[in-house]
Amino acid sequence: MITLAQQLYAGLDNPEVFEYIVKSRRILSRPQGCADFLYNSMKHCWRYNPSDRPSFFQFLMRFEPYRTEVFKQQSFVLINYEKLKNEYRMDCDFDLTNDDEEK
């Protein structure tokens, strides 16, 4: 959505994408017009160590201030929060406050 359907790794074949991401440990640059907040949120999801990445629920909670009432009323995750929290041991203790920190 952010890139307006542009190919993310334009001009690179699969082995080159693998080299770019896995071996070089690089991430995509911020797409033109992408808000810093959203790009920093994506970078949290791209952290090299999987245990440093937020869960989907933690990622969703990061957008709390930006959600509309309609979204809150229709969101499966938010409507079933207590059930999901207990069933999947979801918590919000993951530190997503320092957007510029890279691990």
Short mmCIF file of C-alpha atoms in Angstrom, two decimals:
data_model
loop_
_atom_site.label_atom_id
_atom_site.label_comp_id
_atom_site.label_asym_id
_atom_site.label_seq_id
_atom_site.Cartn_x
_atom_site.Cartn_y
_atom_site.Cartn_z
CA MET A 1 0.00 0.00 0.00
CA ILE A 2 2.78 2.42 0.85
CA THR A 3 4.63 1.87 -2.42
CA LEU A 4 1.43 2.07 -4.50
CA ALA A 5 2.08 -1.45 -5.87
CA GLN A 6 5.64 -0.76 -6.99
CA GLN A 7 7.94 -3.76 -6.93
CA LEU A 8 9.88 -3.64 -3.67
CA TYR A 9 13.18 -4.94 -5.00
CA ALA A 10 12.94 -3.62 -8.55
CA GLY A 11 15.68 -4.91 -10.81
CA LEU A 12 16.82 -7.66 -8.42
CA ASP A 13 16.25 -11.36 -9.02
CA ASN A 14 15.58 -13.77 -6.14
CA PRO A 15 19.25 -14.58 -5.38
CA GLU A 16 20.07 -10.86 -5.36
CA VAL A 17 17.18 -10.15 -2.98
CA PHE A 18 18.48 -12.93 -0.72
CA GLU A 19 21.95 -11.36 -0.79
CA TYR A 20 20.50 -7.91 -0.09
CA ILE A 21 18.41 -9.01 2.90
CA VAL A 22 20.06 -12.04 4.47
CA LYS A 23 23.76 -11.73 3.77
CA SER A 24 24.09 -7.95 3.75
CA ARG A 25 21.45 -7.48 6.49
CA ARG A 26 20.06 -4.45 4.71
CA ILE A 27 16.50 -3.17 4.73
CA LEU A 28 14.47 -1.21 2.23
CA SER A 29 14.78 2.54 2.30
CA ARG A 30 11.78 4.61 3.31
CA PRO A 31 9.32 4.83 0.40
CA GLN A 32 8.61 8.31 -0.88
CA GLY A 33 5.66 9.77 1.00
CA CYS A 34 5.83 7.20 3.80
CA ALA A 35 5.48 8.79 7.23
CA ASP A 36 8.46 8.37 9.55
CA PHE A 37 6.19 6.73 12.14
CA LEU A 38 5.08 4.05 9.69
CA TYR A 39 8.58 3.42 8.34
CA ASN A 40 9.97 3.12 11.87
CA SER A 41 7.18 0.67 12.68
CA MET A 42 8.15 -1.43 9.64
CA LYS A 43 11.81 -1.36 10.70
CA HIS A 44 10.83 -2.88 14.05
CA CYS A 45 9.30 -5.79 12.12
CA TRP A 46 12.47 -6.20 10.04
CA ARG A 47 14.89 -6.53 12.94
CA TYR A 48 17.41 -9.27 12.30
CA ASN A 49 16.75 -11.24 15.50
CA PRO A 50 13.16 -12.57 15.45
CA SER A 51 12.85 -12.21 19.23
CA ASP A 52 13.42 -8.46 18.81
CA ARG A 53 10.45 -8.14 16.47
CA PRO A 54 6.99 -7.22 17.75
CA SER A 55 4.14 -9.69 17.60
CA PHE A 56 1.23 -8.79 15.37
CA PHE A 57 -0.73 -7.73 18.43
CA GLN A 58 2.10 -5.51 19.66
CA PHE A 59 2.36 -3.99 16.19
CA LEU A 60 -1.38 -3.36 16.16
CA MET A 61 -1.25 -1.68 19.59
CA ARG A 62 1.35 0.74 18.26
CA PHE A 63 -1.34 2.20 16.02
CA GLU A 64 -3.83 2.74 18.87
CA PRO A 65 -3.79 6.55 18.62
CA TYR A 66 -4.52 6.41 14.89
CA ARG A 67 -7.46 3.99 14.85
CA THR A 68 -10.97 5.20 14.18
CA GLU A 69 -13.98 4.16 16.25
CA VAL A 70 -15.35 2.16 13.31
CA PHE A 71 -12.11 0.17 13.11
CA LYS A 72 -12.18 -0.46 16.86
CA GLN A 73 -15.76 -1.75 16.65
CA GLN A 74 -15.05 -4.07 13.72
CA SER A 75 -11.57 -5.33 14.55
CA PHE A 76 -11.50 -9.03 15.36
CA VAL A 77 -8.41 -8.58 17.52
CA LEU A 78 -9.82 -5.69 19.54
CA ILE A 79 -13.29 -7.23 19.98
CA ASN A 80 -11.75 -10.50 21.19
CA TYR A 81 -8.83 -8.92 23.06
CA GLU A 82 -9.29 -10.69 26.42
CA LYS A 83 -9.84 -14.11 24.85
CA LEU A 84 -6.86 -13.73 22.52
CA LYS A 85 -4.67 -12.29 25.25
CA ASN A 86 -5.21 -15.35 27.44
CA GLU A 87 -5.17 -17.89 24.64
CA TYR A 88 -2.02 -16.62 22.94
CA ARG A 89 -0.34 -15.03 25.96
CA MET A 90 -0.25 -11.67 24.24
CA ASP A 91 1.13 -8.76 26.14
CA CYS A 92 1.99 -5.17 25.41
CA ASP A 93 5.26 -5.05 27.31
CA PHE A 94 7.34 -4.96 24.13
CA ASP A 95 9.27 -1.69 23.95
CA LEU A 96 8.34 0.13 20.77
CA THR A 97 9.01 3.62 22.05
CA ASN A 98 12.46 4.23 20.59
CA ASP A 99 11.82 4.37 16.86
CA ASP A 100 15.37 5.24 15.88
CA GLU A 101 17.06 2.40 17.76
CA GLU A 102 18.41 -0.32 15.52
CA LYS A 103 19.42 -3.69 16.87
#
